[in-house]
Coordinates of C-alpha atoms in Angstrom, one line a residue:
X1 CA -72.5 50.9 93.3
X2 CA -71.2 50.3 90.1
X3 CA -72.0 47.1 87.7
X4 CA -69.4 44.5 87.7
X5 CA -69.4 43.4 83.6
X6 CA -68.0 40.5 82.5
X7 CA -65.1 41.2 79.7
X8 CA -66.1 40.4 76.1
X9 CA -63.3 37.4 74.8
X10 CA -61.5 38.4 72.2
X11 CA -62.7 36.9 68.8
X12 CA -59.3 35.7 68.5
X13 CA -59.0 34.1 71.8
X14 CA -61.2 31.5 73.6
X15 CA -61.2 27.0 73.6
X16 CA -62.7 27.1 70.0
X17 CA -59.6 28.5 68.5
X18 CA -57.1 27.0 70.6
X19 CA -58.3 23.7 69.6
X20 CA -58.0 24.7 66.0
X21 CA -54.8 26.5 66.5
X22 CA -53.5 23.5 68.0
X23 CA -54.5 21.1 65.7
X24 CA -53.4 23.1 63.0
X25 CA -49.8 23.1 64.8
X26 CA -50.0 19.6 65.0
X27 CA -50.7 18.6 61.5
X28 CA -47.9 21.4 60.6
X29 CA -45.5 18.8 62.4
X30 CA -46.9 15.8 61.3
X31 CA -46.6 17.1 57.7
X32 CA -42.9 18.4 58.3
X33 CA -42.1 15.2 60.2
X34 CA -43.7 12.8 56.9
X35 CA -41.4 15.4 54.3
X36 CA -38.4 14.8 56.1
X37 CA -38.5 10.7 57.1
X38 CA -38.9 9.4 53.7
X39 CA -42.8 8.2 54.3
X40 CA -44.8 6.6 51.2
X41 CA -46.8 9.5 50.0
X42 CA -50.7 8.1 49.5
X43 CA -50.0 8.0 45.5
X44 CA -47.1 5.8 45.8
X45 CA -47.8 2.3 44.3
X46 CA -46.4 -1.4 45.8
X47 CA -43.3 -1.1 43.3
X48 CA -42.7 2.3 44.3
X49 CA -42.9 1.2 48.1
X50 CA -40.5 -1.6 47.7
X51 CA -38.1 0.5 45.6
X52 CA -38.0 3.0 48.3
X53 CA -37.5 0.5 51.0
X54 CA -35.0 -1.4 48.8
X55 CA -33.3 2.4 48.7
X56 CA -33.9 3.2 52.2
X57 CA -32.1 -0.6 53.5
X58 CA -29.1 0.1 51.4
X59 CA -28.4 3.4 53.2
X60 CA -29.2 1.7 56.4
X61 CA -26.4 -0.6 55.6
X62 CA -24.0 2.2 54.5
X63 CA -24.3 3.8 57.4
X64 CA -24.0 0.5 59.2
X65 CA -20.6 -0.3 58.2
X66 CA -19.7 3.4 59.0
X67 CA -20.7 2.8 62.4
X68 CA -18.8 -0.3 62.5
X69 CA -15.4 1.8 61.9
X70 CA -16.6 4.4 64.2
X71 CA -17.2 1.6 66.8
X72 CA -13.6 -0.4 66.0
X73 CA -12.1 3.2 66.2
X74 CA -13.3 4.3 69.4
X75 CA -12.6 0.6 70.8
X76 CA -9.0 1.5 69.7
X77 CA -8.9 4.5 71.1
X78 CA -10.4 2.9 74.5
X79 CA -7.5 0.5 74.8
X80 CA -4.8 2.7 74.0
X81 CA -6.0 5.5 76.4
X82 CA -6.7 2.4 79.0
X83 CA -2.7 1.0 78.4
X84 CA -1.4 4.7 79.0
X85 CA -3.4 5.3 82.1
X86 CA -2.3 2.1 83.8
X87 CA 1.2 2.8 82.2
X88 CA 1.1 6.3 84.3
X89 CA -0.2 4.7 87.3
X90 CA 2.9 2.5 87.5
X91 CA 5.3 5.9 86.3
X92 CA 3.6 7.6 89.1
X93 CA 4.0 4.8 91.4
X94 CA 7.8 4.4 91.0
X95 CA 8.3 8.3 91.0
X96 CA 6.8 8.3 94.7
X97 CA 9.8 5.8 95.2
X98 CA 12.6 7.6 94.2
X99 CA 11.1 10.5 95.9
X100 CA 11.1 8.3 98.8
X101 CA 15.0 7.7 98.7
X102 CA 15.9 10.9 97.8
X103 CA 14.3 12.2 100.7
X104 CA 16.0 9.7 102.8
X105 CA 18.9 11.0 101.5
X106 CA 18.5 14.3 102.4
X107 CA 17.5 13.2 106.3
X108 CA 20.4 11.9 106.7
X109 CA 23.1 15.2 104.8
X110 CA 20.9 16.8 107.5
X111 CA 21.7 14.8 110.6
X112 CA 25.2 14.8 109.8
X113 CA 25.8 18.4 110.0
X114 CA 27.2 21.3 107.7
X115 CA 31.1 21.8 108.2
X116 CA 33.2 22.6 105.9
X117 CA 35.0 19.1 104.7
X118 CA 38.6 20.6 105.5
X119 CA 37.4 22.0 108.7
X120 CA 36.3 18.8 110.1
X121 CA 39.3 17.4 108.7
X122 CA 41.1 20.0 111.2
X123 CA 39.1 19.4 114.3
X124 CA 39.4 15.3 113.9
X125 CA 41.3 13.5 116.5
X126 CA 41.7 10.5 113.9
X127 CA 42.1 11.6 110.1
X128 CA 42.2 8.5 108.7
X129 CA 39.0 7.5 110.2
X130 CA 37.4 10.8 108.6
X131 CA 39.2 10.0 105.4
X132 CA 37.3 6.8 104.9
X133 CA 34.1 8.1 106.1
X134 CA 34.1 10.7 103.4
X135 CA 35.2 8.4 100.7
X136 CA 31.6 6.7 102.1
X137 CA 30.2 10.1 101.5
X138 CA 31.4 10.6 98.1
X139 CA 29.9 7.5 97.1
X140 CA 26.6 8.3 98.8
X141 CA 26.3 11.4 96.9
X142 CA 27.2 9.3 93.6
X143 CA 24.2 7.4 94.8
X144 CA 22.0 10.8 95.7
X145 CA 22.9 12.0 91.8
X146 CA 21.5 9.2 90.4
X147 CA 18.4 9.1 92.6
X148 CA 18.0 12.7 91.2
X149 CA 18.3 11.7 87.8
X150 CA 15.8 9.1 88.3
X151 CA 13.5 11.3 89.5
X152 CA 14.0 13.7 86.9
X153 CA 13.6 10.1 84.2
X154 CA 10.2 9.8 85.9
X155 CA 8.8 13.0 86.1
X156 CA 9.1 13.5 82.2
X157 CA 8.2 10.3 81.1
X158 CA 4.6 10.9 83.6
X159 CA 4.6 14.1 81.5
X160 CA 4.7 12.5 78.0
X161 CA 2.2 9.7 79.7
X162 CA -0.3 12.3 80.2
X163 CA -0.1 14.5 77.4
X164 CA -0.7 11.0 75.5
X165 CA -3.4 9.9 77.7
X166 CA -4.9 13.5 76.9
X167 CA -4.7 13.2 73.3
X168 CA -6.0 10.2 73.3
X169 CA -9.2 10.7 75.4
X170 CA -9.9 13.5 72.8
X171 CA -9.5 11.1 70.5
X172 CA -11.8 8.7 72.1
X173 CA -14.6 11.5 72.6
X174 CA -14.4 12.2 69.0
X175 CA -15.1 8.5 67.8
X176 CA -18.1 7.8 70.3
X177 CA -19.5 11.6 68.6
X178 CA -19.4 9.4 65.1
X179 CA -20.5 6.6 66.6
X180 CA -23.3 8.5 68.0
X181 CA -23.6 10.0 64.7
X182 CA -24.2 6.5 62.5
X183 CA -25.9 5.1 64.9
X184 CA -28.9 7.4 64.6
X185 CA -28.2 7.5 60.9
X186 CA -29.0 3.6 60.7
X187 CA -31.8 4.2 62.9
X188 CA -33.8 6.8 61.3
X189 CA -33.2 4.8 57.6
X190 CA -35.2 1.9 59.2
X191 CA -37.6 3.4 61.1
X192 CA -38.7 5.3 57.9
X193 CA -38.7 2.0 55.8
X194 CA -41.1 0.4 58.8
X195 CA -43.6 3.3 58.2
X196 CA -43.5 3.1 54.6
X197 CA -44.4 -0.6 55.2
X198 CA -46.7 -0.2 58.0
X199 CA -48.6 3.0 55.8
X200 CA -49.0 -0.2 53.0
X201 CA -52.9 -1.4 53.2
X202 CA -53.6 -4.8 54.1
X203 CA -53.8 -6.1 50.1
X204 CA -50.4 -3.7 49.7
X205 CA -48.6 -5.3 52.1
X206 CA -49.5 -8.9 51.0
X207 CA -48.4 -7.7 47.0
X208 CA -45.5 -6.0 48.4
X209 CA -44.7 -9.1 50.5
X210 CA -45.0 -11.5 47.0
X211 CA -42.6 -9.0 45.4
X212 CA -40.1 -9.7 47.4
X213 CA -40.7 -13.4 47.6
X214 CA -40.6 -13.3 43.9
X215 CA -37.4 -12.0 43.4
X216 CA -35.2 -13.7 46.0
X217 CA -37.4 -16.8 44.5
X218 CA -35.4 -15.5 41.0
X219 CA -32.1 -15.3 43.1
X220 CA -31.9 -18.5 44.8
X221 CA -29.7 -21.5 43.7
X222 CA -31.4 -22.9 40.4
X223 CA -33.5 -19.9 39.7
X224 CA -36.4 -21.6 41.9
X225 CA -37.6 -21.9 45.4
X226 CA -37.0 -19.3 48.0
X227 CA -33.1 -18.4 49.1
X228 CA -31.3 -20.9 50.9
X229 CA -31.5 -21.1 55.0
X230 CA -30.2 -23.1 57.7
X231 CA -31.3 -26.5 57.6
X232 CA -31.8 -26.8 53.7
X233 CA -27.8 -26.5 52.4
X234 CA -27.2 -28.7 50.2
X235 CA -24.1 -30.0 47.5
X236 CA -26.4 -27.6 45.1
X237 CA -25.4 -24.7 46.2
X238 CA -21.9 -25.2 45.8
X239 CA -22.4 -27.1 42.2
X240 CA -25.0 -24.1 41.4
X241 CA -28.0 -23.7 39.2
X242 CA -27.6 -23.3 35.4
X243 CA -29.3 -20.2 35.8
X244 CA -26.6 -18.8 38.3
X245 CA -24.7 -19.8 36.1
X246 CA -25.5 -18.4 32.8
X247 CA -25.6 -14.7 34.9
X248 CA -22.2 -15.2 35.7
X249 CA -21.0 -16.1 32.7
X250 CA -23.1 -13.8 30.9
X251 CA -21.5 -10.9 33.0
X252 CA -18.3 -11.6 31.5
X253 CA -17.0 -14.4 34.2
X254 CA -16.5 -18.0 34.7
X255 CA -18.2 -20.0 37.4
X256 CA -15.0 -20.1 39.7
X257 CA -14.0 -23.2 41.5
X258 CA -15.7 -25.4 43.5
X259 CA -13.0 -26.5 46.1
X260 CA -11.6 -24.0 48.5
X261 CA -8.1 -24.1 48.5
X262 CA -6.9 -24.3 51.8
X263 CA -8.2 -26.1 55.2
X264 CA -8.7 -22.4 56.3
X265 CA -10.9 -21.2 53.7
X266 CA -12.7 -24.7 54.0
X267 CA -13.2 -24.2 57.5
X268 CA -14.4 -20.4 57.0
X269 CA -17.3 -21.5 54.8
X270 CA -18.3 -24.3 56.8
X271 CA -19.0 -22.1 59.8
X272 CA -20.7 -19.6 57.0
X273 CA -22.8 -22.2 56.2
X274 CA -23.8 -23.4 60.1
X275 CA -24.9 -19.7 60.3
X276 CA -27.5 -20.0 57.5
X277 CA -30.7 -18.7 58.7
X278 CA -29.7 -16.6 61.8
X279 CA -31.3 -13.2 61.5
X280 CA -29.3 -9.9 60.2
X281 CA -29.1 -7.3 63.2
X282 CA -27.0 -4.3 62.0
X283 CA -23.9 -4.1 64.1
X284 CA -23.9 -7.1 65.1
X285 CA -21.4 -10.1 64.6
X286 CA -23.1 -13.2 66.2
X287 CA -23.2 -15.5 67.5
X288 CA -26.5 -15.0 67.4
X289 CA -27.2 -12.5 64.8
X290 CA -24.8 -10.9 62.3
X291 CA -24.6 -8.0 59.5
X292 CA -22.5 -8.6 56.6
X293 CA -19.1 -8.0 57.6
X294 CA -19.7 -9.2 60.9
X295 CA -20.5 -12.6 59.3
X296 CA -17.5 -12.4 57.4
X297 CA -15.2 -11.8 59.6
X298 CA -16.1 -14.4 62.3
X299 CA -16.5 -17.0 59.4
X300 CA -12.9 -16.3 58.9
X301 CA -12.0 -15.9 63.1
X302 CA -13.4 -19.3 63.5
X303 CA -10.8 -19.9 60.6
X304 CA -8.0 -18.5 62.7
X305 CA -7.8 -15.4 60.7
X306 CA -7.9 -12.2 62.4
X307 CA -10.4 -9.7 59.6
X308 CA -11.3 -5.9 60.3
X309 CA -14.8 -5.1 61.1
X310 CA -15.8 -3.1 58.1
X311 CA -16.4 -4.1 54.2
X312 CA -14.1 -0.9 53.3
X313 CA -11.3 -2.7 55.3
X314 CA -11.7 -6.0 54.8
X315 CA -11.1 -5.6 51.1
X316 CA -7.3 -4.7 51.8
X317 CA -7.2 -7.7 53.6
X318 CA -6.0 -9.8 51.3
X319 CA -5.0 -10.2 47.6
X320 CA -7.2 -9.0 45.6
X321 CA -8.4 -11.7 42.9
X322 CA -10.9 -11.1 39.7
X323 CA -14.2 -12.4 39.0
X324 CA -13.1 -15.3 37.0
X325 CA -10.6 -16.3 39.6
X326 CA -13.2 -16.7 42.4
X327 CA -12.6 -19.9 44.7
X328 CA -14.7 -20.7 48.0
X329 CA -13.5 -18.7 51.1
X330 CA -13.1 -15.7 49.1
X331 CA -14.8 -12.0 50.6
X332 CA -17.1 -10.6 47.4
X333 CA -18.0 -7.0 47.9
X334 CA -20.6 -5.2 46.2
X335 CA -21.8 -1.3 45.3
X336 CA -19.6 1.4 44.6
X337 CA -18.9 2.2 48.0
X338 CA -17.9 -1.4 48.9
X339 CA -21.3 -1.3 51.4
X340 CA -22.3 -5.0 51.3
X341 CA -19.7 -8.4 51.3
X342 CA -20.2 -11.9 51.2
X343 CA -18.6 -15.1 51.7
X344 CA -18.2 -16.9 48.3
X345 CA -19.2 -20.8 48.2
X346 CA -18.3 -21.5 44.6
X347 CA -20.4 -22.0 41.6
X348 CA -21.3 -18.5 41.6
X349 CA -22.8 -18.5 45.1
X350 CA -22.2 -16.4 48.5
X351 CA -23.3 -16.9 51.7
X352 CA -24.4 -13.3 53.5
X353 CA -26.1 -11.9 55.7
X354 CA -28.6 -9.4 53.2
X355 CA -30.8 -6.7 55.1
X356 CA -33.0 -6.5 58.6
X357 CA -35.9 -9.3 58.0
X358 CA -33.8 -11.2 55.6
X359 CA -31.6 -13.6 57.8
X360 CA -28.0 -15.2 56.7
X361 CA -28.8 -17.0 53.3
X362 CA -27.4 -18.1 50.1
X363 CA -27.7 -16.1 47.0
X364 CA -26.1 -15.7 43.8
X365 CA -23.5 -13.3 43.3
X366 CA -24.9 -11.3 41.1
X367 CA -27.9 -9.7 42.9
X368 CA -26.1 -7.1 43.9
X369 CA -23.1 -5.1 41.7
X370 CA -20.7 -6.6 42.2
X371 CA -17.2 -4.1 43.2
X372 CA -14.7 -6.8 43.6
X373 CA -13.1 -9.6 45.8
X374 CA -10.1 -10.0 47.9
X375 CA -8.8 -13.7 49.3
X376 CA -7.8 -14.2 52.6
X377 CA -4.8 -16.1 54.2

């Protein structure tokens, strides 16, 4: 009987070197993963940290207001193709109608036989009585032409209805794609700045923490204290710090006015200013949480002014004014890419709603580079 051997493993096989290959998979994809998320590399010092976070919030915002558009777009696009579907239903609705009548009409040219007109003329024992009932006849088949040519009205306009309602559900599918799109754009941004800050030691994090104190210390009213929040507006900020205010005028403008100057503008920073300390969500547009345009614009809705949702639309929403002309009410937009926008207070202050973890606040207005401003109403 012959031995039974057991086979020899392979010296590339066996649990040893799957672990190893595994492991060495894994921190393969951890290491890709790290490259392409924007993670602090270990060398990377608290400034460093914060600049990239700084970097990483400002493309979050970007991409913000791009979703915004997408999101106003596709909302469009939902009502129109909603307004033509209902609009068809009714088309539809009256084409069964005069479908209806027109086959009633038909019934009836049945029932009443085929003859020739001048042969039942012939074979009638009282002309005159056939002579009015065709004159009835003619004007029934006056009435038969035009149930025909509503019919025919119908059928074309439920044509151009759907061809409509098709264009626009492509239309639709393409803006919730882009919406899809910005929406993971925004996402990814911040979750790589949260593991930047969460890679920060425990003394990193409380340096990188007084960094940022320090510097919206530097930017609130007065140059001192932290930014202003709900519950702590005062006359100040609309008077302004002399610090504010040498910036501004250093930068080439004068503080603007102090006084908005109409009852709407008035009433657009009042609500900006009962917002003050609500926390920035991006996408959002309150009432409980805002992002920059969203601020804006329902500061100016509670106004009675209708605004578009993005910062690249709202500033062709108005007359565009310089710098030096600034007055309360007015929408400031900063960047190249007109990204960020705030609700001027006068004395060279804003009200806005800043990043995620920095809720609705007043700042001076020029933290940020300032693009230009555009005054509603």
């Amino acid at each position: 009987m012959a031995a039974h051997r057991k086979p020899r493993q392979s010296p590339l096989g066996g649990p040893a070197v799957r672990t190893a290959a595994t492991l060495a998979l894994a921190s393969a994809a951890t290491a890709t993963l790290f490259e392409g998320s924007g993670h602090a590399d270990p060398g990377l010092t608290t400034a460093q940290v914060k600049a990239k976070v700084d970097r990483l919030y400002h493309e979050a915002e970007v991409a913000t207001e791009k979703y915004n558009g997408a999101k106003e777009r596709a909302d469009a696009s939902r009502a129109a193709f909603d307004r033509l579907r209902d609009e068809a239903a009714r088309r539809a609705e009256r084409l069964n109608t005069a479908r209806d009548g027109l086959g009633s009409m038909a019934t009836a040219q049945y029932r009443s036989g085929g003859l020739d007109p001048a042969v039942q003329l012939a074979l009638t024992s009282d002309p005159d009585e056939y002579l009015e009932r065709a004159a009835l006849a003619e004007k029934a088949a006056d009435r038969q032409a035009v149930a025909v040519t509503a019919v025919r009205r119908e059928l074309g306009a439920l044509r151009q209805l759907r061809g409509e309602s098709a264009g626009r559900l492509t239309a639709l599918r393409g803006h919730e794609e882009e919406l899809s799109r910005q929406k993971a754009a925004v996402l990814d941004k911040l979750a790589a700045a949260r593991t930047l800050l969460a890679r920060l030691t425990a003394e990193e994090r409380a340096r990188y923490d007084a960094a940022v104190a320090a510097r919206d210390s530097a930017r609130a009213p007065g140059g001192g204290g932290t930014a202003t929040t709900r519950g702590t507006a005062t006359a100040a900020e609309v008077t302004a710090g002399s610090a504010a205010t040498r910036a501004d005028r250093s930068s080439g403008g004068e503080r603007g006015p102090v006084t908005a100057p109409n009852t709407r503008a008035a009433e657009a920073v009042s609500f900006a200013r009962a917002q003050l300390g609500k926390p920035y969500v991006w996408g959002a547009t309150g009432p409980s949480a805002y992002d920059c345009s969203g601020l804006t614009q329902a500061a100016w809705r509670a106004a009675g002014v209708s605004l578009p949702r993005t910062t690249y639309t709202q500033i062709n929403a108005g007359q565009r004014v310089s710098r030096s002309q600034l007055a309360p009410g007015d929408l400031i937009f900063f960047y190249s890419g007109i990204s960020h926008v705030g609700l001027y207070i006068g004395g060279g202050q804003m009200i806005h709603a800043p990043r995620p973890g920095a809720p609705v606040r007043v700042a001076p207005i020029d933290e940020m580079p300032f693009a230009g401003a555009t005054r509603v109403g």
